PDB file of C-alpha atoms and ligand atoms in Angstrom:
ATOM      1  CA  MET C   1     -26.846  19.789  33.939  1.00 52.00           C
ATOM      2  CA  VAL C   2     -28.932  20.527  30.850  1.00 49.00           C
ATOM      3  CA  GLY C   3     -32.431  21.944  30.947  1.00 52.00           C
ATOM      4  CA  ALA C   4     -32.880  22.712  34.640  1.00 48.00           C
ATOM      5  CA  VAL C   5     -34.541  26.023  35.420  1.00 49.00           C
ATOM      6  CA  ASP C   6     -35.517  25.374  39.001  1.00 58.00           C
ATOM      7  CA  TYR C   7     -32.967  24.347  41.606  1.00 60.00           C
ATOM      8  CA  SER C   8     -35.378  22.884  44.187  1.00 65.00           C
ATOM      9  CA  TRP C   9     -33.789  19.490  43.461  1.00 82.00           C
ATOM     10  CA  GLN C  10     -30.481  20.510  45.110  1.00 89.00           C
ATOM     11  CA  VAL C  11     -30.550  19.753  48.819  1.00 94.00           C
ATOM     12  CA  PRO C  12     -27.662  20.120  51.304  1.00 96.00           C
ATOM     13  CA  TYR C  13     -27.371  17.269  53.812  1.00 98.00           C
ATOM     14  CA  THR C  14     -28.650  17.745  57.354  1.00 97.00           C
ATOM     15  CA  ASP C  15     -28.649  15.060  60.034  1.00 96.00           C
ATOM     16  CA  ASP C  16     -32.298  15.923  60.706  1.00 97.00           C
ATOM     17  CA  HIS C  17     -33.482  13.169  58.369  1.00 97.00           C
ATOM     18  CA  HIS C  18     -37.132  14.093  58.743  1.00 97.00           C
ATOM     19  CA  ALA C  19     -36.443  17.674  57.557  1.00 97.00           C
ATOM     20  CA  LEU C  20     -34.226  16.263  54.811  1.00 97.00           C
ATOM     21  CA  ALA C  21     -37.066  13.988  53.657  1.00 97.00           C
ATOM     22  CA  ASN C  22     -39.403  16.978  53.388  1.00 96.00           C
ATOM     23  CA  GLN C  23     -36.876  18.794  51.215  1.00 95.00           C
ATOM     24  CA  ILE C  24     -36.370  15.706  49.051  1.00 97.00           C
ATOM     25  CA  MET C  25     -40.119  15.300  48.565  1.00 96.00           C
ATOM     26  CA  ARG C  26     -40.387  18.874  47.262  1.00 93.00           C
ATOM     27  CA  GLY C  27     -38.175  17.830  44.360  1.00 93.00           C
ATOM     28  CA  LEU C  28     -39.953  14.512  43.856  1.00 95.00           C
ATOM     29  CA  ASP C  29     -43.550  15.620  44.074  1.00 93.00           C
ATOM     30  CA  GLY C  30     -43.015  18.877  42.202  1.00 89.00           C
ATOM     31  CA  PHE C  31     -40.555  19.643  39.459  1.00 89.00           C
ATOM     32  CA  PRO C  32     -38.342  17.923  38.343  1.00 93.00           C
ATOM     33  CA  GLY C  33     -39.249  14.575  39.998  1.00 96.00           C
ATOM     34  CA  PHE C  34     -35.839  14.015  41.607  1.00 97.00           C
ATOM     35  CA  ALA C  35     -33.597  15.517  44.286  1.00 96.00           C
ATOM     36  CA  LEU C  36     -29.823  15.536  44.716  1.00 97.00           C
ATOM     37  CA  VAL C  37     -28.580  15.669  48.304  1.00 98.00           C
ATOM     38  CA  SER C  38     -24.920  16.621  48.667  1.00 97.00           C
ATOM     39  CA  GLY C  39     -22.535  16.198  51.577  1.00 98.00           C
ATOM     40  CA  VAL C  40     -23.887  12.970  53.039  1.00 98.00           C
ATOM     41  CA  PRO C  41     -21.245  11.835  55.587  1.00 98.00           C
ATOM     42  CA  VAL C  42     -19.937   8.604  54.088  1.00 98.00           C
ATOM     43  CA  ASP C  43     -16.224   8.885  54.964  1.00 97.00           C
ATOM     44  CA  ASP C  44     -16.348   6.612  57.992  1.00 95.00           C
ATOM     45  CA  LEU C  45     -18.582   3.969  56.421  1.00 98.00           C
ATOM     46  CA  THR C  46     -17.590   0.697  54.806  1.00 97.00           C
ATOM     47  CA  PRO C  47     -19.816  -0.258  51.850  1.00 97.00           C
ATOM     48  CA  GLU C  48     -21.549  -2.810  54.090  1.00 97.00           C
ATOM     49  CA  GLN C  49     -22.208  -0.177  56.786  1.00 98.00           C
ATOM     50  CA  ALA C  50     -23.491   2.223  54.115  1.00 98.00           C
ATOM     51  CA  CYS C  51     -25.979  -0.489  53.067  1.00 98.00           C
ATOM     52  CA  GLY C  52     -27.487  -0.106  56.538  1.00 98.00           C
ATOM     53  CA  PHE C  53     -27.131   3.681  56.767  1.00 98.00           C
ATOM     54  CA  ALA C  54     -28.763   4.554  53.398  1.00 98.00           C
ATOM     55  CA  PRO C  55     -32.128   2.833  54.046  1.00 98.00           C
ATOM     56  CA  GLU C  56     -32.119   4.245  57.572  1.00 98.00           C
ATOM     57  CA  LEU C  57     -31.593   7.762  56.165  1.00 98.00           C
ATOM     58  CA  LEU C  58     -34.315   7.282  53.531  1.00 98.00           C
ATOM     59  CA  LYS C  59     -36.999   5.705  55.697  1.00 98.00           C
ATOM     60  CA  SER C  60     -38.601   9.131  56.221  1.00 97.00           C
ATOM     61  CA  VAL C  61     -38.944   9.408  52.425  1.00 98.00           C
ATOM     62  CA  GLY C  62     -40.530   5.981  51.921  1.00 98.00           C
ATOM     63  CA  ASP C  63     -40.535   2.391  53.116  1.00 98.00           C
ATOM     64  CA  PRO C  64     -37.275   0.674  52.041  1.00 98.00           C
ATOM     65  CA  LEU C  65     -37.902  -2.565  50.124  1.00 98.00           C
ATOM     66  CA  LEU C  66     -35.884  -5.780  50.218  1.00 96.00           C
ATOM     67  CA  GLN C  67     -33.724  -6.483  47.161  1.00 95.00           C
ATOM     68  CA  GLY C  68     -31.218  -9.103  46.059  1.00 91.00           C
ATOM     69  CA  PRO C  69     -31.160 -12.865  45.724  1.00 88.00           C
ATOM     70  CA  GLU C  70     -33.451 -14.987  47.838  1.00 86.00           C
ATOM     71  CA  GLY C  71     -31.749 -15.890  51.107  1.00 87.00           C
ATOM     72  CA  ALA C  72     -29.448 -12.830  50.958  1.00 87.00           C
ATOM     73  CA  MET C  73     -31.919  -9.993  50.649  1.00 93.00           C
ATOM     74  CA  SER C  74     -31.162  -6.567  52.081  1.00 96.00           C
ATOM     75  CA  LEU C  75     -32.524  -3.023  52.086  1.00 98.00           C
ATOM     76  CA  GLY C  76     -29.291  -1.597  50.639  1.00 98.00           C
ATOM     77  CA  TRP C  77     -27.826  -2.996  47.408  1.00 97.00           C
ATOM     78  CA  LEU C  78     -24.295  -2.276  46.223  1.00 97.00           C
ATOM     79  CA  VAL C  79     -24.163  -1.031  42.623  1.00 97.00           C
ATOM     80  CA  ARG C  80     -20.574  -1.598  41.547  1.00 97.00           C
ATOM     81  CA  ASP C  81     -18.556  -3.610  39.073  1.00 96.00           C
ATOM     82  CA  GLU C  82     -18.277  -7.164  40.347  1.00 94.00           C
ATOM     83  CA  GLY C  83     -17.289  -8.527  36.942  1.00 88.00           C
ATOM     84  CA  SER C  84     -20.771  -9.289  35.549  1.00 81.00           C
ATOM     85  CA  SER C  85     -21.581  -8.748  31.910  1.00 82.00           C
ATOM     86  CA  ARG C  86     -25.065  -8.883  30.499  1.00 81.00           C
ATOM     87  CA  PHE C  87     -23.775  -9.806  27.036  1.00 82.00           C
ATOM     88  CA  ARG C  88     -22.728 -13.165  25.611  1.00 82.00           C
ATOM     89  CA  SER C  89     -19.837 -13.131  23.153  1.00 84.00           C
ATOM     90  CA  ASP C  90     -22.364 -13.182  20.259  1.00 85.00           C
ATOM     91  CA  GLY C  91     -23.932  -9.954  21.596  1.00 83.00           C
ATOM     92  CA  THR C  92     -27.156 -11.591  22.858  1.00 85.00           C
ATOM     93  CA  TYR C  93     -28.325 -11.022  26.438  1.00 82.00           C
ATOM     94  CA  ARG C  94     -27.431 -13.446  29.190  1.00 80.00           C
ATOM     95  CA  PRO C  95     -30.411 -14.232  31.464  1.00 75.00           C
ATOM     96  CA  GLY C  96     -30.190 -13.999  35.262  1.00 73.00           C
ATOM     97  CA  ILE C  97     -27.552 -11.227  35.279  1.00 78.00           C
ATOM     98  CA  TYR C  98     -27.681  -8.238  37.648  1.00 86.00           C
ATOM     99  CA  THR C  99     -26.663  -5.405  35.326  1.00 88.00           C
ATOM    100  CA  SER C 100     -26.058  -3.314  38.456  1.00 92.00           C
ATOM    101  CA  LYS C 101     -22.980  -5.498  39.136  1.00 94.00           C
ATOM    102  CA  SER C 102     -21.278  -4.555  35.857  1.00 94.00           C
ATOM    103  CA  ALA C 103     -19.317  -1.608  34.491  1.00 95.00           C
ATOM    104  CA  ASP C 104     -21.436  -1.643  31.302  1.00 93.00           C
ATOM    105  CA  ASP C 105     -23.704   1.062  29.982  1.00 94.00           C
ATOM    106  CA  LEU C 106     -27.118   0.677  31.587  1.00 95.00           C
ATOM    107  CA  ASP C 107     -29.817   1.473  29.031  1.00 95.00           C
ATOM    108  CA  ILE C 108     -32.637   3.813  29.930  1.00 98.00           C
ATOM    109  CA  HIS C 109     -34.958   2.118  32.418  1.00 98.00           C
ATOM    110  CA  ASN C 110     -36.779   2.507  35.677  1.00 98.00           C
ATOM    111  CA  ASP C 111     -36.148   0.313  38.688  1.00 98.00           C
ATOM    112  CA  GLY C 112     -39.746  -0.760  39.282  1.00 98.00           C
ATOM    113  CA  ALA C 113     -40.371  -1.881  35.688  1.00 98.00           C
ATOM    114  CA  MET C 114     -40.472  -5.611  36.437  1.00 97.00           C
ATOM    115  CA  ASN C 115     -41.930  -5.439  39.985  1.00 96.00           C
ATOM    116  CA  PRO C 116     -38.610  -6.585  41.481  1.00 95.00           C
ATOM    117  CA  HIS C 117     -39.120  -9.248  44.163  1.00 93.00           C
ATOM    118  CA  GLY C 118     -42.867  -8.653  43.879  1.00 93.00           C
ATOM    119  CA  HIS C 119     -42.709  -4.976  44.907  1.00 95.00           C
ATOM    120  CA  GLU C 120     -44.314  -1.932  43.338  1.00 95.00           C
ATOM    121  CA  VAL C 121     -41.422   0.541  43.517  1.00 98.00           C
ATOM    122  CA  ASP C 122     -42.347   4.228  43.805  1.00 98.00           C
ATOM    123  CA  MET C 123     -38.963   5.861  44.368  1.00 98.00           C
ATOM    124  CA  PHE C 124     -35.308   4.941  44.714  1.00 98.00           C
ATOM    125  CA  GLY C 125     -32.151   6.446  46.154  1.00 98.00           C
ATOM    126  CA  LEU C 126     -28.522   6.084  45.037  1.00 98.00           C
ATOM    127  CA  LEU C 127     -25.887   7.030  47.618  1.00 98.00           C
ATOM    128  CA  CYS C 128     -22.431   7.493  46.101  1.00 98.00           C
ATOM    129  CA  LEU C 129     -19.500   6.051  48.091  1.00 98.00           C
ATOM    130  CA  GLY C 130     -16.875   6.150  45.352  1.00 97.00           C
ATOM    131  CA  THR C 131     -16.344   7.363  41.805  1.00 97.00           C
ATOM    132  CA  ALA C 132     -14.827   5.736  38.725  1.00 98.00           C
ATOM    133  CA  SER C 133     -11.628   6.974  37.105  1.00 97.00           C
ATOM    134  CA  ALA C 134     -13.660   7.619  33.932  1.00 97.00           C
ATOM    135  CA  GLY C 135     -17.322   7.477  32.881  1.00 98.00           C
ATOM    136  CA  GLY C 136     -20.369   6.563  34.934  1.00 98.00           C
ATOM    137  CA  GLU C 137     -22.404   9.619  33.965  1.00 98.00           C
ATOM    138  CA  SER C 138     -26.122   9.524  34.857  1.00 97.00           C
ATOM    139  CA  THR C 139     -28.888  10.687  32.516  1.00 98.00           C
ATOM    140  CA  LEU C 140     -32.370  11.486  33.813  1.00 97.00           C
ATOM    141  CA  ILE C 141     -35.445  11.954  31.615  1.00 98.00           C
ATOM    142  CA  ARG C 142     -38.824  13.177  32.862  1.00 97.00           C
ATOM    143  CA  THR C 143     -41.640  10.848  31.758  1.00 98.00           C
ATOM    144  CA  PRO C 144     -44.296  13.597  31.482  1.00 97.00           C
ATOM    145  CA  ALA C 145     -42.126  15.281  28.832  1.00 98.00           C
ATOM    146  CA  VAL C 146     -41.704  11.959  26.987  1.00 98.00           C
ATOM    147  CA  ILE C 147     -45.456  11.293  27.044  1.00 98.00           C
ATOM    148  CA  GLU C 148     -46.184  14.789  25.743  1.00 98.00           C
ATOM    149  CA  VAL C 149     -43.881  14.313  22.731  1.00 98.00           C
ATOM    150  CA  LEU C 150     -45.179  10.787  22.024  1.00 98.00           C
ATOM    151  CA  ARG C 151     -48.797  11.947  22.127  1.00 98.00           C
ATOM    152  CA  ARG C 152     -48.040  14.793  19.736  1.00 98.00           C
ATOM    153  CA  GLU C 153     -45.667  13.105  17.279  1.00 98.00           C
ATOM    154  CA  PHE C 154     -46.351   9.359  17.602  1.00 98.00           C
ATOM    155  CA  PRO C 155     -50.009   8.936  18.680  1.00 98.00           C
ATOM    156  CA  ARG C 156     -50.419   5.445  17.181  1.00 98.00           C
ATOM    157  CA  GLU C 157     -47.177   4.204  18.737  1.00 98.00           C
ATOM    158  CA  PHE C 158     -48.097   5.803  22.062  1.00 98.00           C
ATOM    159  CA  GLU C 159     -51.394   3.919  22.027  1.00 98.00           C
ATOM    160  CA  ARG C 160     -49.447   0.661  21.569  1.00 98.00           C
ATOM    161  CA  LEU C 161     -47.109   1.566  24.452  1.00 98.00           C
ATOM    162  CA  CYS C 162     -50.197   1.877  26.676  1.00 98.00           C
ATOM    163  CA  GLN C 163     -51.072  -1.790  25.932  1.00 98.00           C
ATOM    164  CA  PRO C 164     -49.281  -4.711  27.616  1.00 98.00           C
ATOM    165  CA  TYR C 165     -45.813  -5.954  26.673  1.00 98.00           C
ATOM    166  CA  ALA C 166     -44.134  -9.008  28.216  1.00 98.00           C
ATOM    167  CA  PHE C 167     -41.069  -8.324  30.429  1.00 98.00           C
ATOM    168  CA  GLU C 168     -38.497 -10.986  31.334  1.00 96.00           C
ATOM    169  CA  ARG C 169     -37.872 -10.769  35.110  1.00 95.00           C
ATOM    170  CA  SER C 170     -36.102 -13.972  36.152  1.00 92.00           C
ATOM    171  CA  HIS C 171     -33.275 -12.071  37.940  1.00 89.00           C
ATOM    172  CA  VAL C 172     -35.801 -10.312  40.212  1.00 92.00           C
ATOM    173  CA  ALA C 173     -38.262 -13.207  40.690  1.00 92.00           C
ATOM    174  CA  GLN C 174     -38.305 -15.070  43.995  1.00 88.00           C
ATOM    175  CA  SER C 175     -39.221 -18.757  43.923  1.00 88.00           C
ATOM    176  CA  GLY C 176     -42.877 -19.098  43.098  1.00 88.00           C
ATOM    177  CA  GLN C 177     -42.921 -15.782  41.219  1.00 90.00           C
ATOM    178  CA  ALA C 178     -43.343 -15.750  37.443  1.00 93.00           C
ATOM    179  CA  PRO C 179     -40.207 -15.205  35.280  1.00 95.00           C
ATOM    180  CA  VAL C 180     -42.223 -12.979  32.969  1.00 97.00           C
ATOM    181  CA  MET C 181     -44.914 -10.356  33.490  1.00 98.00           C
ATOM    182  CA  TRP C 182     -47.269  -8.534  31.123  1.00 98.00           C
ATOM    183  CA  ALA C 183     -47.883  -4.819  31.663  1.00 98.00           C
ATOM    184  CA  PRO C 184     -48.131  -1.613  29.644  1.00 98.00           C
ATOM    185  CA  ILE C 185     -45.070   0.626  29.381  1.00 98.00           C
ATOM    186  CA  PHE C 186     -47.313   3.587  30.191  1.00 98.00           C
ATOM    187  CA  ASP C 187     -50.219   2.794  32.488  1.00 98.00           C
ATOM    188  CA  LEU C 188     -52.012   6.081  32.978  1.00 97.00           C
ATOM    189  CA  GLY C 189     -55.274   4.609  34.281  1.00 93.00           C
ATOM    190  CA  GLY C 190     -54.579   4.646  38.053  1.00 90.00           C
ATOM    191  CA  ALA C 191     -54.344   7.412  40.652  1.00 88.00           C
ATOM    192  CA  ARG C 192     -50.632   7.742  39.841  1.00 90.00           C
ATOM    193  CA  PRO C 193     -49.108   6.893  36.455  1.00 93.00           C
ATOM    194  CA  ARG C 194     -47.120   3.613  36.399  1.00 97.00           C
ATOM    195  CA  VAL C 195     -44.257   3.476  33.939  1.00 98.00           C
ATOM    196  CA  ARG C 196     -42.281   0.347  33.033  1.00 98.00           C
ATOM    197  CA  CYS C 197     -39.302   1.009  30.852  1.00 98.00           C
ATOM    198  CA  ASN C 198     -36.726  -1.681  30.072  1.00 97.00           C
ATOM    199  CA  ARG C 199     -36.311  -2.620  26.417  1.00 97.00           C
ATOM    200  CA  GLN C 200     -33.735  -5.314  27.140  1.00 94.00           C
ATOM    201  CA  ARG C 201     -36.248  -7.202  29.283  1.00 95.00           C
ATOM    202  CA  VAL C 202     -38.986  -6.783  26.632  1.00 98.00           C
ATOM    203  CA  GLU C 203     -36.602  -8.198  24.012  1.00 96.00           C
ATOM    204  CA  MET C 204     -35.722 -11.143  26.277  1.00 94.00           C
ATOM    205  CA  ALA C 205     -39.368 -12.072  27.013  1.00 97.00           C
ATOM    206  CA  PRO C 206     -40.259 -13.871  23.728  1.00 97.00           C
ATOM    207  CA  ALA C 207     -37.727 -16.621  24.562  1.00 96.00           C
ATOM    208  CA  ILE C 208     -39.987 -17.453  27.531  1.00 96.00           C
ATOM    209  CA  THR C 209     -43.456 -16.575  26.237  1.00 97.00           C
ATOM    210  CA  GLY C 210     -42.952 -17.882  22.707  1.00 98.00           C
ATOM    211  CA  VAL C 211     -44.779 -14.766  21.498  1.00 98.00           C
ATOM    212  CA  PRO C 212     -42.533 -12.762  19.151  1.00 98.00           C
ATOM    213  CA  LEU C 213     -42.601  -8.972  18.990  1.00 98.00           C
ATOM    214  CA  ASP C 214     -44.426  -7.971  15.802  1.00 98.00           C
ATOM    215  CA  ALA C 215     -43.758  -4.967  13.571  1.00 98.00           C
ATOM    216  CA  SER C 216     -46.128  -2.643  15.428  1.00 98.00           C
ATOM    217  CA  ASP C 217     -44.708  -3.688  18.834  1.00 98.00           C
ATOM    218  CA  LEU C 218     -41.213  -2.853  17.571  1.00 98.00           C
ATOM    219  CA  ALA C 219     -42.255   0.396  15.862  1.00 98.00           C
ATOM    220  CA  ALA C 220     -43.697   1.634  19.147  1.00 98.00           C
ATOM    221  CA  LEU C 221     -40.486   0.697  21.034  1.00 98.00           C
ATOM    222  CA  ASP C 222     -38.419   2.450  18.360  1.00 98.00           C
ATOM    223  CA  ALA C 223     -40.546   5.610  18.647  1.00 98.00           C
ATOM    224  CA  LEU C 224     -40.006   5.563  22.409  1.00 98.00           C
ATOM    225  CA  ASP C 225     -36.240   5.146  21.944  1.00 98.00           C
ATOM    226  CA  GLU C 226     -36.139   7.976  19.441  1.00 98.00           C
ATOM    227  CA  VAL C 227     -37.825  10.342  21.911  1.00 98.00           C
ATOM    228  CA  LEU C 228     -35.668   9.132  24.823  1.00 98.00           C
ATOM    229  CA  GLY C 229     -32.599   9.900  22.702  1.00 98.00           C
ATOM    230  CA  ARG C 230     -33.451  13.601  22.383  1.00 98.00           C
ATOM    231  CA  ARG C 231     -30.825  15.653  24.166  1.00 97.00           C
ATOM    232  CA  ASP C 232     -33.243  18.464  25.069  1.00 96.00           C
ATOM    233  CA  LEU C 233     -35.176  16.044  27.320  1.00 97.00           C
ATOM    234  CA  GLN C 234     -32.083  14.789  29.164  1.00 97.00           C
ATOM    235  CA  TYR C 235     -30.558  15.937  32.432  1.00 95.00           C
ATOM    236  CA  LYS C 236     -26.942  14.819  32.864  1.00 95.00           C
ATOM    237  CA  LEU C 237     -24.962  14.562  36.072  1.00 95.00           C
ATOM    238  CA  THR C 238     -22.053  12.603  37.497  1.00 96.00           C
ATOM    239  CA  LEU C 239     -22.500  11.555  41.093  1.00 97.00           C
ATOM    240  CA  ALA C 240     -19.726  12.555  43.498  1.00 97.00           C
ATOM    241  CA  ARG C 241     -18.801  10.875  46.770  1.00 97.00           C
ATOM    242  CA  GLY C 242     -21.395  11.857  49.382  1.00 98.00           C
ATOM    243  CA  ASP C 243     -24.116  12.606  46.797  1.00 98.00           C
ATOM    244  CA  LEU C 244     -27.509  10.995  47.271  1.00 98.00           C
ATOM    245  CA  LEU C 245     -29.786  11.026  44.236  1.00 98.00           C
ATOM    246  CA  VAL C 246     -33.450  10.357  45.040  1.00 98.00           C
ATOM    247  CA  VAL C 247     -35.828   9.800  42.133  1.00 98.00           C
ATOM    248  CA  ASP C 248     -39.573   9.308  41.632  1.00 98.00           C
ATOM    249  CA  ASP C 249     -39.309   6.074  39.637  1.00 98.00           C
ATOM    250  CA  ASN C 250     -42.477   6.682  37.617  1.00 98.00           C
ATOM    251  CA  ALA C 251     -41.865  10.367  36.910  1.00 98.00           C
ATOM    252  CA  VAL C 252     -38.221  10.067  35.832  1.00 98.00           C
ATOM    253  CA  LEU C 253     -36.347   7.401  33.811  1.00 98.00           C
ATOM    254  CA  HIS C 254     -32.605   6.925  34.150  1.00 98.00           C
ATOM    255  CA  LYS C 255     -29.540   5.446  32.516  1.00 98.00           C
ATOM    256  CA  ARG C 256     -25.843   5.280  33.267  1.00 97.00           C
ATOM    257  CA  GLY C 257     -22.781   5.391  31.060  1.00 98.00           C
ATOM    258  CA  ALA C 258     -20.110   2.656  31.101  1.00 97.00           C
ATOM    259  CA  PHE C 259     -17.208   3.347  33.438  1.00 97.00           C
ATOM    260  CA  THR C 260     -13.647   2.319  34.237  1.00 97.00           C
ATOM    261  CA  ASP C 261     -12.326   1.885  37.766  1.00 97.00           C
ATOM    262  CA  ASP C 262      -8.735   2.305  38.858  1.00 96.00           C
ATOM    263  CA  PRO C 263      -8.591   0.387  42.156  1.00 91.00           C
ATOM    264  CA  ALA C 264      -4.815   0.967  42.511  1.00 94.00           C
ATOM    265  CA  ALA C 265      -5.533   4.713  42.604  1.00 94.00           C
ATOM    266  CA  GLY C 266      -8.441   4.175  45.017  1.00 91.00           C
ATOM    267  CA  GLN C 267     -11.035   4.887  42.335  1.00 95.00           C
ATOM    268  CA  ARG C 268     -13.829   2.349  42.392  1.00 97.00           C
ATOM    269  CA  ARG C 269     -17.340   3.443  41.512  1.00 98.00           C
ATOM    270  CA  CYS C 270     -19.683   2.282  44.261  1.00 98.00           C
ATOM    271  CA  LEU C 271     -23.282   3.261  45.007  1.00 98.00           C
ATOM    272  CA  VAL C 272     -25.842   1.990  47.496  1.00 98.00           C
ATOM    273  CA  ARG C 273     -29.258   1.569  45.888  1.00 98.00           C
ATOM    274  CA  VAL C 274     -32.390   1.721  48.036  1.00 98.00           C
ATOM    275  CA  LEU C 275     -35.819   0.970  46.563  1.00 98.00           C
ATOM    276  CA  LEU C 276     -38.732   2.724  48.254  1.00 98.00           C
ATOM    277  CA  ALA C 277     -42.518   2.460  48.435  1.00 98.00           C
ATOM    278  CA  ARG C 278     -44.502   5.552  49.300  1.00 97.00           C
ATOM    279  CA  HIS C 279     -45.719   5.582  52.897  1.00 95.00           C
ATOM    280  CA  ALA C 280     -49.367   4.628  53.304  1.00 89.00           C
ATOM    281  CA  ALA C 281     -51.368   7.870  53.721  1.00 75.00           C
ATOM    282  CA  GLY C 282     -50.755   9.313  57.182  1.00 55.00           C
ATOM    283  CA  GLY C 283     -48.066   6.747  57.965  1.00 51.00           C
ATOM    284  CA  GLN C 284     -44.777   8.639  57.565  1.00 51.00           C
ATOM    285  CA  ALA C 285     -41.985   7.170  59.707  1.00 49.00           C
TER     286      ALA C 285
HETATM  287  O1  AKG D   1     -25.050   3.083  38.386  1.00 50.16           O
HETATM  288  C1  AKG D   1     -25.936   3.923  38.325  1.00 50.16           C
HETATM  289  O2  AKG D   1     -25.712   5.135  38.281  1.00 50.16           O
HETATM  290  C2  AKG D   1     -27.369   3.521  38.250  1.00 50.16           C
HETATM  291  C3  AKG D   1     -27.606   2.079  38.570  1.00 50.16           C
HETATM  292  C4  AKG D   1     -28.992   1.674  38.234  1.00 50.16           C
HETATM  293  O3  AKG D   1     -29.697   2.333  37.528  1.00 50.16           O
HETATM  294  C5  AKG D   1     -29.533   0.449  38.825  1.00 50.16           C
HETATM  295  O4  AKG D   1     -28.801  -0.286  39.493  1.00 50.16           O
HETATM  296  O5  AKG D   1     -30.731   0.191  38.624  1.00 50.16           O
HETATM  297 FE1  FE2 D   2     -31.745   1.805  37.883  1.00 50.16          FE
END
């Protein structure tokens, strides 16, 4: 891992999930905004059982939120290659695709960017049940560091990023919810900063809104990408079986490299994703 000076984010598993949650929150609320639990007992669990176990384990950290298609929603969501691809053959984006069900690169984003299923997401967990035969590396980038660089080097672009953009969200909209939402990428006005990072969804929105991205909208997105591409801001890790990565979704952005499975050799990358809302004050489970 690059750039880490403090190891408070490394947490050994204990079956005292309340104590574990306290340890996790030290990493999330302090530096660096994430925690990596190792040694979670996953050997006896099928993926479906792990989808029940992971939210149960994390409910002391936050309130697990429902995810998935309407009518089949669950608190644990399997992130694995199920043959989806977000690209059409001409390279444009296909709407309605869960990128989490592909083996593609996932661009830098945060999970709460488009208020999935109407939720404000504060944190998420990824429990690793299986690894790929190659690839699948995770990159984490702290948003306070990104904001600091943008303010210093790209003040005009940063100001634009603090104004609303449209985000396409049809794959995470329940019936009755809008397929597009307008919000700033950096909303620093509330008690806690809200960050919404997903360039693909910003680029898909004009097809719905009819409002094209103009030169200053694009220049601000390019400045953000340039800063997010800086290696000195990136933490890299590859999740191993039994690892549980827990991330403050507004304090840390993430991406994942493309991967290849080898099912014949028993190597299939498989994670359980749990989205979490912070407990209401005084209401920890
Ligand atoms: O596969 C991963 O490591 C991350 C997946 C992810 O970011 C997501 O499903 O939102
Ligand atoms: Fe994600």
